[in-house]
Coordinates of C-alpha atoms in Angstrom, one line a residue:
M8 CA -46.1 170.5 -53.7
A9 CA -49.4 169.3 -53.6
G10 CA -51.1 169.5 -50.4
K11 CA -54.3 167.9 -48.9
R12 CA -57.0 168.0 -51.7
V13 CA -60.6 168.5 -51.3
G14 CA -63.4 167.7 -53.0
P15 CA -65.7 170.2 -54.7
D16 CA -68.7 169.5 -52.1
G17 CA -66.0 170.6 -49.4
E18 CA -65.5 167.1 -48.2
D19 CA -62.5 164.8 -48.5
G20 CA -62.9 163.1 -51.8
V21 CA -61.2 161.1 -54.5
E22 CA -58.1 163.3 -54.5
Q23 CA -57.5 162.4 -50.9
V24 CA -58.1 158.6 -51.7
L25 CA -55.7 158.6 -54.4
D26 CA -52.9 160.9 -52.6
E27 CA -53.1 157.8 -49.6
L28 CA -53.2 155.1 -52.3
Y29 CA -49.9 156.3 -53.9
A30 CA -48.3 156.3 -50.4
T31 CA -49.7 152.5 -49.9
P32 CA -46.9 149.9 -50.2
P33 CA -47.1 148.1 -53.4
S34 CA -48.1 144.7 -52.0
D35 CA -51.2 146.6 -50.6
F36 CA -51.9 148.9 -53.3
V37 CA -54.1 146.9 -55.3
P38 CA -56.3 145.5 -52.3
R39 CA -57.0 149.0 -51.1
R40 CA -57.4 150.3 -54.6
E41 CA -60.2 148.2 -55.0
Q42 CA -61.7 148.8 -51.7
A43 CA -61.7 152.4 -52.4
A44 CA -63.2 151.8 -55.6
L45 CA -66.1 149.6 -54.3
A46 CA -67.0 151.9 -51.4
A47 CA -67.0 154.9 -54.1
R48 CA -69.4 153.0 -56.5
S49 CA -71.7 151.8 -53.4
D50 CA -71.9 155.8 -52.5
G51 CA -73.0 156.3 -56.2
R52 CA -70.0 157.9 -57.2
A53 CA -69.3 156.1 -60.5
A54 CA -66.9 158.5 -62.0
D55 CA -64.8 158.5 -58.7
A56 CA -64.7 154.7 -58.7
R57 CA -63.6 154.6 -62.5
R58 CA -60.5 157.4 -61.5
I59 CA -59.6 154.9 -58.3
R60 CA -59.6 151.9 -60.5
A61 CA -57.8 153.5 -63.1
A62 CA -54.7 154.2 -60.7
R63 CA -51.5 152.2 -61.5
R64 CA -49.6 150.5 -58.7
P65 CA -46.2 152.3 -58.3
T66 CA -43.1 150.5 -58.2
Q67 CA -40.9 150.2 -54.9
A68 CA -38.8 153.1 -55.5
A69 CA -41.6 155.3 -56.6
W70 CA -43.6 154.2 -53.6
A71 CA -40.6 155.2 -51.4
A72 CA -40.4 158.4 -53.0
N73 CA -44.2 159.2 -52.6
L74 CA -43.6 158.4 -49.0
L75 CA -40.9 160.7 -48.6
L76 CA -42.9 163.5 -49.9
R77 CA -45.7 162.8 -47.4
A78 CA -44.0 162.0 -44.3
R79 CA -41.1 164.9 -44.8
P80 CA -43.4 167.6 -46.2
Q81 CA -40.8 170.7 -44.9
E82 CA -37.7 168.8 -46.2
S83 CA -39.4 167.9 -49.5
R84 CA -40.4 171.8 -50.0
R85 CA -37.1 173.0 -49.5
F86 CA -35.6 170.0 -51.8
L87 CA -38.1 171.4 -54.7
E88 CA -37.1 175.0 -54.0
L89 CA -33.3 173.9 -53.9
G90 CA -34.0 172.3 -57.4
Q91 CA -34.9 175.5 -58.8
A92 CA -32.4 177.6 -57.5
L93 CA -29.8 175.0 -58.8
R94 CA -31.5 175.0 -62.4
E95 CA -31.4 178.7 -62.2
A96 CA -27.5 178.8 -60.9
Y97 CA -26.4 176.3 -63.4
R98 CA -27.3 178.5 -66.2
T99 CA -25.0 181.3 -65.4
L100 CA -22.2 179.4 -63.4
D101 CA -18.5 178.7 -64.4
A102 CA -17.1 175.1 -64.5
D103 CA -15.6 175.9 -60.9
G104 CA -19.3 176.8 -59.6
V105 CA -20.8 173.8 -61.5
K106 CA -18.3 171.4 -59.9
E107 CA -18.7 172.7 -56.4
L108 CA -22.7 172.7 -56.8
S109 CA -22.7 169.1 -58.0
E110 CA -20.6 167.9 -54.9
Q111 CA -23.4 169.6 -52.5
R112 CA -26.2 168.2 -54.9
R113 CA -24.8 164.6 -54.4
S114 CA -24.7 164.9 -50.7
I115 CA -28.0 166.0 -50.1
V116 CA -29.7 163.3 -52.7
S117 CA -27.9 161.0 -50.6
A118 CA -29.2 162.3 -47.1
L119 CA -32.6 162.5 -48.7
S120 CA -32.3 158.8 -50.1
R121 CA -31.4 157.4 -46.9
Q122 CA -34.5 159.2 -45.1
A123 CA -36.5 157.5 -47.7
A124 CA -35.2 154.3 -46.9
E125 CA -35.4 154.5 -43.5
L126 CA -39.3 155.5 -43.8
A127 CA -40.0 152.3 -45.9
R128 CA -38.0 150.1 -43.4
E129 CA -40.2 151.7 -40.9
A130 CA -43.4 150.7 -42.9
G131 CA -42.2 147.3 -42.8
H132 CA -40.2 147.4 -46.2
R133 CA -36.6 147.2 -46.8
L134 CA -35.5 148.6 -49.9
S135 CA -33.0 146.7 -52.2
D136 CA -29.9 148.3 -53.4
A137 CA -31.3 148.6 -57.0
T138 CA -34.0 150.0 -55.5
R139 CA -32.3 152.7 -53.5
Q140 CA -30.5 153.4 -56.8
D141 CA -33.8 154.3 -58.4
V142 CA -34.6 156.5 -55.5
D143 CA -31.5 158.4 -56.0
S144 CA -32.2 158.6 -59.7
T145 CA -35.7 160.2 -59.1
L146 CA -34.3 162.7 -56.7
R147 CA -31.5 163.6 -59.0
A148 CA -34.2 163.9 -61.7
V149 CA -36.5 166.2 -59.5
L150 CA -33.3 168.5 -58.7
A151 CA -32.3 168.9 -62.4
D152 CA -35.7 168.9 -64.2
Q153 CA -38.9 171.1 -64.0
D154 CA -41.4 168.5 -65.2
A155 CA -39.8 165.5 -62.9
A156 CA -40.1 168.2 -59.9
D157 CA -43.6 168.6 -60.9
R158 CA -44.4 165.1 -61.0
W159 CA -42.8 164.1 -57.9
A160 CA -44.8 167.2 -56.1
A161 CA -48.0 165.7 -57.2
G162 CA -47.1 162.5 -54.7
R163 CA -48.3 160.0 -57.0
L164 CA -45.4 158.5 -59.1
E165 CA -45.7 155.2 -60.7
S166 CA -42.1 154.5 -61.5
A167 CA -38.7 155.9 -60.9
L168 CA -37.9 159.1 -62.8
T169 CA -34.6 159.4 -64.9
P170 CA -32.6 162.6 -64.8
P171 CA -31.3 164.2 -68.0
A172 CA -27.9 163.7 -68.6
D173 CA -26.8 167.2 -66.8
F174 CA -28.4 170.3 -65.6
P175 CA -29.9 172.6 -68.1
A176 CA -27.4 174.9 -69.5
R177 CA -27.8 178.3 -71.3
S178 CA -29.9 178.3 -74.4
A179 CA -28.1 178.7 -77.9
G180 CA -27.1 182.1 -78.7
T181 CA -27.6 183.7 -75.2
P182 CA -24.6 184.7 -73.2
A183 CA -24.1 184.2 -69.5
G184 CA -25.6 187.7 -68.7
G185 CA -28.7 186.9 -70.6
R186 CA -28.1 189.2 -73.6
T187 CA -29.3 188.0 -76.9
E188 CA -27.8 188.2 -80.4
R189 CA -30.2 191.3 -81.0
A190 CA -28.7 193.1 -77.8
R191 CA -25.1 192.6 -79.0
A192 CA -26.2 193.8 -82.5
E193 CA -27.3 196.9 -80.6
A194 CA -24.0 197.1 -78.4
P195 CA -21.9 200.3 -78.8
R196 CA -19.5 200.9 -81.4
P197 CA -16.1 199.5 -81.5
S198 CA -14.6 202.8 -79.9
S199 CA -16.1 201.8 -76.5
R200 CA -16.6 198.1 -77.0
K201 CA -13.6 197.1 -75.1
K202 CA -14.6 199.1 -72.0
D203 CA -18.1 198.0 -72.0
E204 CA -17.2 194.4 -72.7
L205 CA -15.0 194.5 -69.7
A206 CA -17.8 195.8 -67.5
E207 CA -20.2 193.1 -68.9
R208 CA -17.9 190.6 -68.1
R209 CA -17.7 191.9 -64.5
R210 CA -21.5 192.1 -64.0
R211 CA -21.6 188.6 -65.9
R212 CA -18.9 187.1 -63.2
Q213 CA -20.9 188.8 -60.1
E214 CA -24.1 187.3 -61.3
Q215 CA -22.7 184.1 -61.4
L216 CA -20.8 184.1 -57.7
D217 CA -24.5 185.4 -56.3
A218 CA -26.3 182.6 -57.6
A219 CA -23.6 180.2 -56.8
R220 CA -23.6 181.6 -53.3
R221 CA -27.4 181.5 -52.9
A222 CA -27.5 177.8 -54.3
A223 CA -24.7 176.9 -51.9
E224 CA -26.6 178.6 -49.0
E225 CA -29.4 176.7 -49.8
A226 CA -27.8 173.5 -50.3
G227 CA -25.8 173.7 -46.9
R228 CA -29.1 174.7 -44.9
L229 CA -31.0 171.7 -46.3
L230 CA -28.1 169.5 -46.1
R231 CA -27.7 170.5 -42.2
E232 CA -31.7 170.0 -41.3
L233 CA -31.5 166.7 -43.3
R234 CA -28.2 165.7 -41.0
A235 CA -30.3 167.2 -38.0
A236 CA -33.2 165.0 -38.8
R237 CA -31.1 161.8 -39.1
A238 CA -29.8 162.4 -35.8
D239 CA -32.9 162.6 -34.4
A240 CA -34.2 159.9 -35.9
V241 CA -31.1 158.0 -34.5
S242 CA -31.6 159.5 -30.9
T243 CA -35.0 158.4 -30.9
L244 CA -34.2 154.8 -32.0
Q245 CA -31.7 154.6 -29.5
R246 CA -34.0 155.7 -26.7
A247 CA -36.7 153.3 -28.0
R248 CA -33.9 150.5 -28.0
E249 CA -33.1 151.7 -24.3
R250 CA -36.7 151.3 -23.1
H251 CA -37.1 148.2 -24.7
D252 CA -34.2 146.6 -23.0
L253 CA -35.2 148.2 -19.5
A254 CA -38.6 146.7 -20.2
E255 CA -37.0 143.2 -20.9
Q256 CA -34.8 143.5 -18.1
R257 CA -38.0 143.9 -16.0
R258 CA -39.9 141.4 -17.6
S259 CA -37.2 139.0 -16.8
T260 CA -36.8 140.0 -13.1
A261 CA -40.6 139.8 -12.8
E262 CA -40.5 136.4 -14.1
E263 CA -37.6 135.4 -11.6
E264 CA -39.5 137.0 -9.0
L265 CA -42.8 134.9 -9.8
R266 CA -40.6 131.7 -10.2
R267 CA -39.3 132.1 -6.7
A268 CA -42.6 133.1 -5.4
G269 CA -43.9 130.0 -6.9
E270 CA -41.5 128.1 -5.4
E271 CA -41.9 129.4 -1.6
L272 CA -45.6 129.0 -2.3
E273 CA -45.2 125.5 -2.9
R274 CA -42.7 124.9 0.0
A275 CA -45.4 127.0 2.2
D276 CA -47.9 124.6 1.0
R277 CA -45.9 121.5 1.3
E278 CA -45.4 122.5 5.1
R279 CA -48.8 123.8 5.7
R280 CA -49.9 120.1 4.7
E281 CA -47.4 118.3 7.0
A282 CA -48.4 120.3 9.8
E283 CA -51.7 119.6 9.3
E284 CA -51.0 115.8 8.9
G285 CA -48.8 116.5 12.3
L286 CA -51.7 118.3 13.7
R287 CA -54.1 115.3 13.0
A288 CA -51.2 112.7 14.4
A289 CA -51.2 114.9 17.6
G290 CA -54.6 115.1 17.8
D291 CA -55.0 111.2 17.5
A292 CA -52.4 110.6 20.1
V293 CA -54.1 113.0 22.8
E294 CA -57.5 111.1 22.2
R295 CA -55.6 107.8 22.6
A296 CA -54.0 109.1 25.9
E297 CA -57.2 110.2 27.0
R298 CA -58.9 107.1 26.6
T299 CA -56.1 105.6 28.1
A300 CA -56.1 107.6 31.1
R301 CA -59.9 107.1 31.8
H302 CA -59.5 103.5 31.6
T303 CA -56.7 103.7 34.0
E304 CA -58.8 105.8 36.5
K305 CA -61.7 103.4 36.4
E306 CA -59.4 100.2 36.8
A307 CA -57.9 102.1 39.9
A308 CA -61.3 102.9 41.3
R309 CA -62.4 99.4 40.6
L310 CA -59.4 98.1 42.5
A311 CA -59.9 100.6 45.6
G312 CA -63.2 99.6 46.1
P313 CA -64.3 97.8 49.3
A314 CA -63.5 94.0 49.8
D315 CA -66.6 91.7 49.6

């Protein structure tokens, strides 16, 4: 699998730019490409600018497959290793073994395809049913064909891949155990041929069983990892939803408390104004009473004075 590439000068170069471009959603691909090409040209890297501008926008399915490779490197590496093991196993298996591995292959492709769809959705792009089928087709091709596996491992698919009609079979003229026509020509004479053929069939059968067992175990491990990763994603999403709901509840509670506090503030302000008005009215009444009292005292003193 292609990892992070480094330019000859020891710094991140055009290869990293191209890797990131092919993990960019198709709707943003062209603007990002032109921006990167302009930056390279401005830095005096005309050759890099031409390479970047030559990059072709991937289809939605190809982008999802590229995104899966970058976002799930461990699962993708195991998937590529599984493809190699399956291709080898298919060269030696009998019909029953092929059927068993085919069922496991479908389960693994389906699990990885779901992960690609989830990654695309997290990036803000929901895959259509047709696009999901193209992603499935690409993953099946990666398992069945070495060239398709190499193209996906580079992380720069431009379009979906098409799987071959079936897994590669044994080459013509080569028996399951790998013996050529020349080897058969050099086989022992008829007197011991029957015994040797029986031993050869047993050896071939054991090779088939060993290859099937290894491929089945690898497929089972990868499938368990994919299911565990999906369960972790579901659990993370559930926790995020719970945190969101709790925050929403707290916000609603805070808004309700704020509304009640506002009402209490308005009520307190109204009571304060009424109290101030009452205080002013009481002050005016006291002043009037004091004036009346002073006038009454003066009048009483006048009347109580000596007569003429």
